[in-house]
Tab-separated table of C-alpha atoms and ligand atoms in Angstrom:
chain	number	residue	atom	x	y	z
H	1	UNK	CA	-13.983	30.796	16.800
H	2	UNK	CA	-13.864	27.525	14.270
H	3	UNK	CA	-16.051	29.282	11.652
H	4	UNK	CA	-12.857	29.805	9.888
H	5	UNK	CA	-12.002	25.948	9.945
H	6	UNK	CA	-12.998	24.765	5.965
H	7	UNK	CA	-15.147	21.930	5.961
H	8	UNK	CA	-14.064	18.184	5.323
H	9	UNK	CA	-15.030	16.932	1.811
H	10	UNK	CA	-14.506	13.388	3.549
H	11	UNK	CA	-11.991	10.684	1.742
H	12	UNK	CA	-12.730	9.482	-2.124
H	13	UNK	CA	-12.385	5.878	-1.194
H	14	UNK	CA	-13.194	5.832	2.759
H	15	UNK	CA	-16.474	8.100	1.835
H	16	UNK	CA	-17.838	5.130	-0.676
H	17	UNK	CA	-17.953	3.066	2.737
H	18	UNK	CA	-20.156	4.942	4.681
H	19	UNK	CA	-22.114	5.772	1.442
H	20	UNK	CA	-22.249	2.155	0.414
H	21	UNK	CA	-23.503	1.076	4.530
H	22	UNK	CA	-26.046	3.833	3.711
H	23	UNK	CA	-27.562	2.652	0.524
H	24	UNK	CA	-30.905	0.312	1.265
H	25	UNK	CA	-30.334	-1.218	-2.204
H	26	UNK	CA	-30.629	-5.041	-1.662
H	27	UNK	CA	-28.395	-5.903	-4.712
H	28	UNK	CA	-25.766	-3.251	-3.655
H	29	UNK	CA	-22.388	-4.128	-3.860
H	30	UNK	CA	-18.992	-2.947	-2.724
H	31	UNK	CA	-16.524	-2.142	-5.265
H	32	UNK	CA	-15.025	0.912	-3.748
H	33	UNK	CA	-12.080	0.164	-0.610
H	34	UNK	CA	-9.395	-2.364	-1.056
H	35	UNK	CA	-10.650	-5.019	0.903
H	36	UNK	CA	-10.424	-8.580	0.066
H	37	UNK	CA	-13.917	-10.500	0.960
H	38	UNK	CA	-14.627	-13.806	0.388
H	39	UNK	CA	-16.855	-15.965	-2.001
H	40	UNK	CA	-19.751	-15.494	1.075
H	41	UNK	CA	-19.410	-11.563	0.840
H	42	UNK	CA	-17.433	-11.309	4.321
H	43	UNK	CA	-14.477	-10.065	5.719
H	44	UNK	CA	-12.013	-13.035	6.738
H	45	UNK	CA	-10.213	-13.803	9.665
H	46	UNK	CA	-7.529	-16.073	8.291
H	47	UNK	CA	-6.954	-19.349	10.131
H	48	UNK	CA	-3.382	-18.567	11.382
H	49	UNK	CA	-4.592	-15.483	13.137
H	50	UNK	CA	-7.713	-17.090	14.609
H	51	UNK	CA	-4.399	-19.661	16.189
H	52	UNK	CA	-2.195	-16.250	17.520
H	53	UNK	CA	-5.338	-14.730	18.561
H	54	UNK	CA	-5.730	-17.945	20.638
H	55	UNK	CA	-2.393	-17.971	22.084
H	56	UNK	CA	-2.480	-14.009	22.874
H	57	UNK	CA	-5.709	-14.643	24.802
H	58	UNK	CA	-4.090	-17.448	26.625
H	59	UNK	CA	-3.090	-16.127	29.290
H	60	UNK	CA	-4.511	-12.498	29.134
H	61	UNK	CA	-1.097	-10.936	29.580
H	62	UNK	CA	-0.158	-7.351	30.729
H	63	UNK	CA	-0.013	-4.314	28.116
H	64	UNK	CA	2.704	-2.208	28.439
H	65	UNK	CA	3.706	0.400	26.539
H	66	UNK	CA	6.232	-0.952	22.966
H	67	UNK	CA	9.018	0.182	22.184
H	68	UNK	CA	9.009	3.234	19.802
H	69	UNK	CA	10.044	0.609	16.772
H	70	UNK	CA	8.003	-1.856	18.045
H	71	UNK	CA	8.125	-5.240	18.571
H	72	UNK	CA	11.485	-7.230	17.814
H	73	UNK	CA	9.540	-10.098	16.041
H	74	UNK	CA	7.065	-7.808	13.948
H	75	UNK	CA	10.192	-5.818	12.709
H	76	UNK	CA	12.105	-9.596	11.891
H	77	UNK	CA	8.585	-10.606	10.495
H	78	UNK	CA	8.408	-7.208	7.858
H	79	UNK	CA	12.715	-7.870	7.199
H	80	UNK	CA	11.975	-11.180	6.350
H	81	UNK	CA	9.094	-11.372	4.086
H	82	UNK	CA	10.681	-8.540	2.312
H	83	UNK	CA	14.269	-9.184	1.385
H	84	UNK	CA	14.028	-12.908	2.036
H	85	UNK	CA	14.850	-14.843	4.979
H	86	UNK	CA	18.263	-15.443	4.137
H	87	UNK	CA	19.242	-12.055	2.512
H	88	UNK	CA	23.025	-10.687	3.249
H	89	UNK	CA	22.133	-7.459	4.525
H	90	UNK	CA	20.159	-8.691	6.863
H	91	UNK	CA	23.248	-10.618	8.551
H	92	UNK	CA	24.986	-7.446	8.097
H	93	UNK	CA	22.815	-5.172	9.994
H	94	UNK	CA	21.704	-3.199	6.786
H	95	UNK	CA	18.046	-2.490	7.290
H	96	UNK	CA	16.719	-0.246	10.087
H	97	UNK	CA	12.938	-1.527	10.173
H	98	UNK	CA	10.252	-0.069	12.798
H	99	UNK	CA	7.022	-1.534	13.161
H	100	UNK	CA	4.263	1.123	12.034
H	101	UNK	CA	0.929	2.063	12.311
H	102	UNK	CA	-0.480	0.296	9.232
H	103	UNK	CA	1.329	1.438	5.679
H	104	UNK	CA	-0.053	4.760	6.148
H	105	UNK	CA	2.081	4.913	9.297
H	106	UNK	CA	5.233	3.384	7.552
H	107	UNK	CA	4.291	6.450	4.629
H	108	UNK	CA	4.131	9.029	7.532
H	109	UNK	CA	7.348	8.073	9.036
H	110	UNK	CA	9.134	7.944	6.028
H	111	UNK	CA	8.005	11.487	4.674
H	112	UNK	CA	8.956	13.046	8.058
H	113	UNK	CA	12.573	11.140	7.441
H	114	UNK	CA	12.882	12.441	4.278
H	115	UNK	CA	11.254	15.876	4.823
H	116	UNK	CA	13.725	16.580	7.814
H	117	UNK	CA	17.018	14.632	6.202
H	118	UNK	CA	16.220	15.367	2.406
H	119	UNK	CA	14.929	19.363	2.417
H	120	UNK	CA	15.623	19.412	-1.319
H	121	UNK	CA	14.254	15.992	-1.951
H	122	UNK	CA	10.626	16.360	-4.583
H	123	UNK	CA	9.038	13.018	-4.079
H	124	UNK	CA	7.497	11.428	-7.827
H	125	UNK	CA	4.500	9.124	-7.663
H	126	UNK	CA	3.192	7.643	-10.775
H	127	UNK	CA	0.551	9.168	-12.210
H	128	UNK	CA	-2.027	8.279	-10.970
H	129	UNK	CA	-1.394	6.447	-7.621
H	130	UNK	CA	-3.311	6.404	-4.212
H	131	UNK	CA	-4.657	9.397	-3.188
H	132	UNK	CA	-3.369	9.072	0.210
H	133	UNK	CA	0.731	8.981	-1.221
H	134	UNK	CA	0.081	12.867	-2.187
H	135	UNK	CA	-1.596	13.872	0.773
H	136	UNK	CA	1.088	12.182	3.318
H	137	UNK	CA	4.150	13.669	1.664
H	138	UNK	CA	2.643	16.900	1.168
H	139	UNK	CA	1.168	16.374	5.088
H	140	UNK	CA	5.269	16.324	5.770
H	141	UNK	CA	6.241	19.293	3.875
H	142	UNK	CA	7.532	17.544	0.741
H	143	UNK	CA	6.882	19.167	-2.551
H	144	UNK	CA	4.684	16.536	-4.882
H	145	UNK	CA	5.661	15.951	-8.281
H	146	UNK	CA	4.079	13.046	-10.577
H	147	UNK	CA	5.455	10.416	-13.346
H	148	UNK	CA	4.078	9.594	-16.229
H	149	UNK	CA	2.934	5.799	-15.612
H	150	UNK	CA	-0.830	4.659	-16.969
H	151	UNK	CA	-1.810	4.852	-20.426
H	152	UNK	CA	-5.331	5.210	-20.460
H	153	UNK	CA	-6.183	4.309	-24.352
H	154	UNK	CA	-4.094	1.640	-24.422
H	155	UNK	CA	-4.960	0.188	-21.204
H	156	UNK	CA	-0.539	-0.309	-20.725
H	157	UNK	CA	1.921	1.322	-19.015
H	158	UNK	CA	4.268	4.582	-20.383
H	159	UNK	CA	7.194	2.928	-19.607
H	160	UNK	CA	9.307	5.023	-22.228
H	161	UNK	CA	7.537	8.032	-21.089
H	162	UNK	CA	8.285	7.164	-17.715
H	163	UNK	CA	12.369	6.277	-18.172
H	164	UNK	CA	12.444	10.257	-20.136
H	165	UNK	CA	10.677	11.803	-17.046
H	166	UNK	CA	13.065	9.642	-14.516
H	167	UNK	CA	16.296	10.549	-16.382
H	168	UNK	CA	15.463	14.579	-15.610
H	169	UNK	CA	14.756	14.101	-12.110
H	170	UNK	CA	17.853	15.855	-9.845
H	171	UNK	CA	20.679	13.582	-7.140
H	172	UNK	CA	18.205	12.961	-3.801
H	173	UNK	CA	14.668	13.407	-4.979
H	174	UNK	CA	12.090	10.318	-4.130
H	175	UNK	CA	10.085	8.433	-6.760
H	176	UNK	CA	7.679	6.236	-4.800
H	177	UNK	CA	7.395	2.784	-6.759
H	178	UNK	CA	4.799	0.158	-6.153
H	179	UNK	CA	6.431	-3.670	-6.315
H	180	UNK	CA	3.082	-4.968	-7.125
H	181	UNK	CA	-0.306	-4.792	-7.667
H	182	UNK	CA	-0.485	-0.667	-8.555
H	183	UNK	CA	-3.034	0.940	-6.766
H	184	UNK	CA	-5.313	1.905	-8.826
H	185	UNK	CA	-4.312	0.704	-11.964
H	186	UNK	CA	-2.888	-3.487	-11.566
H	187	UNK	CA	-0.749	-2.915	-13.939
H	188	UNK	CA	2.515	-3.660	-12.968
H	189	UNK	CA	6.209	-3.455	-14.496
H	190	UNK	CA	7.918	-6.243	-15.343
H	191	UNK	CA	11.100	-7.875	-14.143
H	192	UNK	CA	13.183	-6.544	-17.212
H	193	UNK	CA	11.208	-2.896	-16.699
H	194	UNK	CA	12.152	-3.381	-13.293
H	195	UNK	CA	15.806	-3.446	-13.995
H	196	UNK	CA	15.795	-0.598	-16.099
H	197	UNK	CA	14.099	2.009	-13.999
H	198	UNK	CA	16.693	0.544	-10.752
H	199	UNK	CA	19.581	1.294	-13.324
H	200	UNK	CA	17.778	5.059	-14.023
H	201	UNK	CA	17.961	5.135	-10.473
H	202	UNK	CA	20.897	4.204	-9.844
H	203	UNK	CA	22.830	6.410	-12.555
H	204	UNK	CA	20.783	9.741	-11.168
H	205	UNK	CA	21.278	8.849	-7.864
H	206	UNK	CA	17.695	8.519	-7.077
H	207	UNK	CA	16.131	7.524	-3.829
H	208	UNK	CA	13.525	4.594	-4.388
H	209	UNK	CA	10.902	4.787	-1.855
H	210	UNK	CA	8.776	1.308	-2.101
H	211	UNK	CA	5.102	0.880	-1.168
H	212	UNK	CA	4.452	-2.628	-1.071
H	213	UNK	CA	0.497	-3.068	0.272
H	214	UNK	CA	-0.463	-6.369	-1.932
H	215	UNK	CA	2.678	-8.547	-1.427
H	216	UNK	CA	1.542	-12.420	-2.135
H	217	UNK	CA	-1.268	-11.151	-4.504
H	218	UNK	CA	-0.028	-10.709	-7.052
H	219	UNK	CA	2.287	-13.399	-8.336
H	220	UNK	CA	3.796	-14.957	-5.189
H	221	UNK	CA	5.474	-13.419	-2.082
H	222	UNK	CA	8.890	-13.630	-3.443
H	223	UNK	CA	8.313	-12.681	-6.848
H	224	UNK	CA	5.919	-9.516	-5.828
H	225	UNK	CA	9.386	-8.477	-4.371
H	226	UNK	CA	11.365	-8.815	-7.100
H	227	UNK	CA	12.117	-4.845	-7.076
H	228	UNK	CA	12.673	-4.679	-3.501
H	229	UNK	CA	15.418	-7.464	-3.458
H	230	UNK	CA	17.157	-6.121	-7.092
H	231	UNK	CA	17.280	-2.688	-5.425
H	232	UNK	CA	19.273	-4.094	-2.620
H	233	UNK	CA	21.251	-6.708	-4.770
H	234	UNK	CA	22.124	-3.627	-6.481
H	235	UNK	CA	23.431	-1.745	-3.375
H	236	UNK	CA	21.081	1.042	-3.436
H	237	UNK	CA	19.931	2.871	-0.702
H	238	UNK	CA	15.957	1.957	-0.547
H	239	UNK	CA	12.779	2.954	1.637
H	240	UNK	CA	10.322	0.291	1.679
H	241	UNK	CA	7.006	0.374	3.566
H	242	UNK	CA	5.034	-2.058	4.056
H	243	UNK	CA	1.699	-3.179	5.588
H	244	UNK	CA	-0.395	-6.333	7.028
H	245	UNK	CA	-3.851	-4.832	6.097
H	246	UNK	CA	-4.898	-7.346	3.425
H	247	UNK	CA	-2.405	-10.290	3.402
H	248	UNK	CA	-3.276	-10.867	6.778
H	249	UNK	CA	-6.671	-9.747	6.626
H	250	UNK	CA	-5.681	-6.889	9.865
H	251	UNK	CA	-7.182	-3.721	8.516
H	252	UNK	CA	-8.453	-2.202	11.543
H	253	UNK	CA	-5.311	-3.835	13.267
H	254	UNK	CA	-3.218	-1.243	11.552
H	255	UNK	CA	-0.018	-3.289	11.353
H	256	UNK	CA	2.987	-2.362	8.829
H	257	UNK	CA	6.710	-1.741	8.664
H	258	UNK	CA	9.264	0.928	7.330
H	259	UNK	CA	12.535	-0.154	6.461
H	260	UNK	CA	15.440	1.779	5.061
H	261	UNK	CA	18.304	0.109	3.736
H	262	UNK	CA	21.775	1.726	4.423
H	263	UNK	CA	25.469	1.269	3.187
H	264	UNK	CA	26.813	0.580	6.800
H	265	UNK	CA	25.905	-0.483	10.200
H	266	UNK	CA	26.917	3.020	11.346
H	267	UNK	CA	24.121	4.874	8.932
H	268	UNK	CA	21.851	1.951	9.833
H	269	UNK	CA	21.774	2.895	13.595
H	270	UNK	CA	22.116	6.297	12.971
H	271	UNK	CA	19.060	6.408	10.666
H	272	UNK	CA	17.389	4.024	13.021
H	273	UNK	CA	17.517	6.431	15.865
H	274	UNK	CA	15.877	8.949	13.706
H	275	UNK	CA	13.183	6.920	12.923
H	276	UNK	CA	12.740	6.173	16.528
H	277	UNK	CA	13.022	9.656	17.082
H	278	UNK	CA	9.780	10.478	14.381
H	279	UNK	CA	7.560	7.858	16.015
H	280	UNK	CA	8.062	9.791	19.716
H	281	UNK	CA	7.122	12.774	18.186
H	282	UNK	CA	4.357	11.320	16.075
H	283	UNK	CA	2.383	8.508	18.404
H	284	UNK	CA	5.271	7.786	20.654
H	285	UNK	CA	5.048	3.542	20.400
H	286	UNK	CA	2.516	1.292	18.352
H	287	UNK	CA	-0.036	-0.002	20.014
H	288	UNK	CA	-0.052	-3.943	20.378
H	289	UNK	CA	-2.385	-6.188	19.613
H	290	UNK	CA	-1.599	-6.557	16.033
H	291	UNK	CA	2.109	-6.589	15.903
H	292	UNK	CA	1.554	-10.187	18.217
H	293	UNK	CA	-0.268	-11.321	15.987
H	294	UNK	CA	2.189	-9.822	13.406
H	295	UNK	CA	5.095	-12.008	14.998
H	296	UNK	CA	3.285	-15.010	15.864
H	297	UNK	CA	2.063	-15.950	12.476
H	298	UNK	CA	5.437	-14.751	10.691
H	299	UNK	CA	8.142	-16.222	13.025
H	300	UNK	CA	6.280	-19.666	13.509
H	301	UNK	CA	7.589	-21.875	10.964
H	302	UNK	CA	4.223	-23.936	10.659
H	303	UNK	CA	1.778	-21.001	10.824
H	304	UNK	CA	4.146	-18.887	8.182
H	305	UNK	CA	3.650	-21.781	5.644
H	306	UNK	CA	-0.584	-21.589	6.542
H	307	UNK	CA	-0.497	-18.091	6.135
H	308	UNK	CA	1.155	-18.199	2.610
H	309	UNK	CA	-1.636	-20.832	1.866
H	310	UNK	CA	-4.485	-18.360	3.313
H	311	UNK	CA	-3.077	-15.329	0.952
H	312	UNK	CA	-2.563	-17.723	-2.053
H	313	UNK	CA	-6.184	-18.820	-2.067
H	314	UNK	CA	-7.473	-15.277	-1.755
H	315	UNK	CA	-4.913	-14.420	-4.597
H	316	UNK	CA	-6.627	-17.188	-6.618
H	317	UNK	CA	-10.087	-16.053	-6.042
H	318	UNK	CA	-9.481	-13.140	-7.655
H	319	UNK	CA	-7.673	-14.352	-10.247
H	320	UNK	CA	-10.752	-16.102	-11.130
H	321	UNK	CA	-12.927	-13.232	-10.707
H	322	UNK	CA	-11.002	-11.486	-13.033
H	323	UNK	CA	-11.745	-14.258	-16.295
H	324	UNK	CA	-15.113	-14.315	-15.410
H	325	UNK	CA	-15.765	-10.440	-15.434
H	326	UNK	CA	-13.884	-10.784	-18.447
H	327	UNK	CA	-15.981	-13.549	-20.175
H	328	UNK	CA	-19.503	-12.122	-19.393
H	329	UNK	CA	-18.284	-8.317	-20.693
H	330	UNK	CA	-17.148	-9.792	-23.767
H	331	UNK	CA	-20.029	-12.090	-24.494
H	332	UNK	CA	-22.372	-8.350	-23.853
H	333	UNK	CA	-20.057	-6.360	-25.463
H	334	UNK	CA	-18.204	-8.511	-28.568
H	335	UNK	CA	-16.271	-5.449	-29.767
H	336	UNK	CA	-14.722	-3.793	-27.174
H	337	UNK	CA	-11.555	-5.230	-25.677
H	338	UNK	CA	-12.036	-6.452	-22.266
H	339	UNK	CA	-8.136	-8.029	-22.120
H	340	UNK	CA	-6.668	-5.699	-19.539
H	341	UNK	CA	-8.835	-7.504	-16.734
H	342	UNK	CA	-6.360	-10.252	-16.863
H	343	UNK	CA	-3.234	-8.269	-17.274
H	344	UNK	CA	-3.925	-6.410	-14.069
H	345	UNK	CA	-2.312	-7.885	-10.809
H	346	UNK	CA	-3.333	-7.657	-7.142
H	347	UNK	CA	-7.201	-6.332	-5.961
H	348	UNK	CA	-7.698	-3.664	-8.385
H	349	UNK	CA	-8.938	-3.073	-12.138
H	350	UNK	CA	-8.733	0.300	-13.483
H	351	UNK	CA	-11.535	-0.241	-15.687
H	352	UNK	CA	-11.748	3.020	-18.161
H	353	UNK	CA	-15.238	4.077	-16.878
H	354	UNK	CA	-15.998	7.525	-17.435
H	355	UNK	CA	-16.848	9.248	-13.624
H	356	UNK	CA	-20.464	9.344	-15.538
H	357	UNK	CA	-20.504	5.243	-15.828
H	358	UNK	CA	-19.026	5.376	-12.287
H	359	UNK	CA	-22.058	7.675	-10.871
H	360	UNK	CA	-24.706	5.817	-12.933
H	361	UNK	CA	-23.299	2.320	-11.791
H	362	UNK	CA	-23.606	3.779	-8.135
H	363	UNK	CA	-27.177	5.468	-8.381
H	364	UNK	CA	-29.253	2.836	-10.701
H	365	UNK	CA	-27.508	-0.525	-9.504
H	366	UNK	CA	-26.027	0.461	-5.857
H	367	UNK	CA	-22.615	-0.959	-7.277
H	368	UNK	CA	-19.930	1.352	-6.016
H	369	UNK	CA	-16.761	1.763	-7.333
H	370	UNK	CA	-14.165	4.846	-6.754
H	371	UNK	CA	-14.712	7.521	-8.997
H	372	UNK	CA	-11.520	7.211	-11.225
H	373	UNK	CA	-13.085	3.976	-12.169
H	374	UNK	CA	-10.645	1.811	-10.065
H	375	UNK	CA	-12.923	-1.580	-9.228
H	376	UNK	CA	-11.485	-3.709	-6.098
H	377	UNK	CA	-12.321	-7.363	-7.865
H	378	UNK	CA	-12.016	-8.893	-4.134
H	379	UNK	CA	-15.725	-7.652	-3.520
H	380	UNK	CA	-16.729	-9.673	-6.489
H	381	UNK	CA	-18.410	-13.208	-5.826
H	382	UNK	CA	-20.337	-15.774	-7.822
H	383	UNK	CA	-23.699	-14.450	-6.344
H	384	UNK	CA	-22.884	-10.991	-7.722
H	385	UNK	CA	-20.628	-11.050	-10.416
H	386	UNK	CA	-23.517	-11.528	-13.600
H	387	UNK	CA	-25.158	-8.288	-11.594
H	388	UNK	CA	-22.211	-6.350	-11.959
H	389	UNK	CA	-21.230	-7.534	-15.334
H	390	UNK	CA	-24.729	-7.265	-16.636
H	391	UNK	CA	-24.898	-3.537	-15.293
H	392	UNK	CA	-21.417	-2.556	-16.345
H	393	UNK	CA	-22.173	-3.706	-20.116
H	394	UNK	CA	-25.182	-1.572	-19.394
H	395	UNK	CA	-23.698	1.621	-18.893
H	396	UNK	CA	-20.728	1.031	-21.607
H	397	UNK	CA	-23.338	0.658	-24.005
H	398	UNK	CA	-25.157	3.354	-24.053
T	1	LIG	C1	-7.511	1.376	-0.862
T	1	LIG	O1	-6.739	1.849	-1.697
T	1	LIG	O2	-8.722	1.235	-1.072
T	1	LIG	C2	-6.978	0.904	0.449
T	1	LIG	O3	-5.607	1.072	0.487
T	1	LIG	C3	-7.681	1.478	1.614
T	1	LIG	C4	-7.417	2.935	1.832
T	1	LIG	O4	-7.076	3.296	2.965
T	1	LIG	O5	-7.557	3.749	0.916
């Protein structure tokens, strides 16, 4: 009867977990999944969640079922953080925002929306993005297409390239943008590039679809939403997802947010409804735990301002990680440029590697890293950073 079913090649990046648990190689390190640990090698539980966690346990309460958006304070915490606390459209009822299952969930949503309300809509992502953007908009029915974005021998981004493609595209069809910190590349547009592509967007009547996943790692929380808030200052309409994963350290919490931004209050409840209306269908409410903690730490004016602190330092760590990385490869390798390691934002390097380095990094050293060569710096510490270092200059040697 399931003979027929085709086998699961399992996930690129999920798959180098349970790969990387497998490997018995003391000195192996994790390189692969976009998680931030810290200097010890482990997964953090930030201060102001350890403080919600403490007042959610105290008293146990009851668990009923959400609402289908979620909770009222996780969908304030998402508007917030994103447009600013103060922003206009906010006041004017602008944004319909549900809480989601993670970014993935926010992704989901928002490709049924657009799948069901936008049948002619392609949806662009840059080329190349995270796997999991093609496979949820295709999951929904959308047609794929992709824009030019990295520049692999130049280590830069085709922004020119990118503005041509972007000028052809038709009235309604998607381009999903990252705000900061690209996944997988870190290399990010900046604030003039930004303005540009919004004014492409604008002039085609383009519908900007944001992914934000890294906000407050790259430059600062405000800043990292420069796009979001130009788009709106603009008056376009604008998808934005978002997600709690790794600035609040919640990964298997699965906490995010979609928000769409409308011209009026009417399209805002009417598109509101909808989205409702796709979370029913899909998982009917979210579950919990994490959107307390969600509105806890984001609508308590003391833990907020901790937070901030928490994702700043991890922010910083990296940032460190990055000149070192770059220091040892250039001392090993003196004529190759290692200057992109500093010019990429957020948890990622796209380091160039050929799947061949990748493979032989994995199999002699036990240092894992996704095949396209993407490297998530937040697994590197001061205990393993000469290892990896030493081992990359290895293989880019020879
Ligand atoms: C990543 O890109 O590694 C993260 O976003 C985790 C994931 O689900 O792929």
């Amino acid at each position: 009867m399931f003979e027929r079913i085709d086998y699961y090649a399992g996930d690129p990046i999920l798959g180098l977990m349970e790969k990387y648990s497998a490997d018995s190689n003391p000195n192996k390190v994790n390189l692969g999944i976009g998680i931030y640990y810290d200097e010890n090698g482990v997964l953090p539980v930030l201060d102001c969640v350890k403080t919600a966690e403490e007042r959610i346990a105290d008293p146990i309460a009851p668990r009923p079922y959400l609402p289908m958006a979620g909770l009222p304070g996780h969908r304030k915490g998402c508007q917030e953080l994103l447009f600013g606390k103060d922003a206009q459209i906010l006041k004017d009822g602008l944004v319909a925002t549900i809480a989601t299952i993670g970014g993935s969930g926010a992704l989901k949503v928002g490709a049924e929306f657009i799948h069901d309300w936008f049948p002619q809509a392609k949806c662009y992502v840059s080329d190349p993005t995270w796997g999991n953007h093609i496979a949820i908009f295709e999951g929904s029915d959308v047609e794929v297409g992709k824009y030019p974005y990295y520049d692999k021998a130049n280590s830069s981004i085709k922004f020119d390239e990118m503005i041509a493609f972007f000028e052809t595209l038709n009235k309604n069809d998607v381009i999903l943008l990252h705000p900061c910190c690209h996944n997988p590349t870190g290399m990010d547009l900046t604030q003039a590039q930004w303005d540009t592509v919004l004014n492409v967007v604008k002039a085609r009547e383009l519908i900007p679809f944001m992914d934000i996943a890294y906000q407050g790692f790259g430059e600062d929380m405000d800043s990292d939403a420069y796009a979001i808030r130009k788009a709106v200052e603009m008056g376009l309409p604008l998808f934005v997802s978002n997600s709690f994963s790794k600035n609040l350290s919640l990964y298997g919490e699965r906490v995010g947010g979609l928000s769409v931004v409308c011209p009026t209050v009417d399209e805002t409840e009417r598109v509101f409804g909808q989205l409702n209306a796709t979370v029913r269908r899909i998982y009917s409410s979210p579950p919990s735990h994490g959107g307390r903690v969600v509105d806890i730490v984001m609508n308590d004016e003391a833990l907020h301002e901790q937070w901030v602190g928490e994702v700043y330092a991890m922010r910083d760590r990296i940032k460190g990680m990055r000149l070192k990385l770059k220091s040892v490869l250039e001392a090993k390798i003196p004529n190759r440029n290692f200057d992109y390691i500093t010019r990429q934002n957020g948890m990622f390097s796209f380091t160039g590697l050929t799947p061949e380095q990748v493979e032989r990094l994995q199999t002699e050293f036990g240092i894992y890293m996704v095949s396209n060569s993407r490297m998530c710096v937040a697994g590197l510490n001061t205990s393993n950073i000469d290892y990896v270092a030493n081992a990359m200059a290895d293989v880019l040697k020879d």
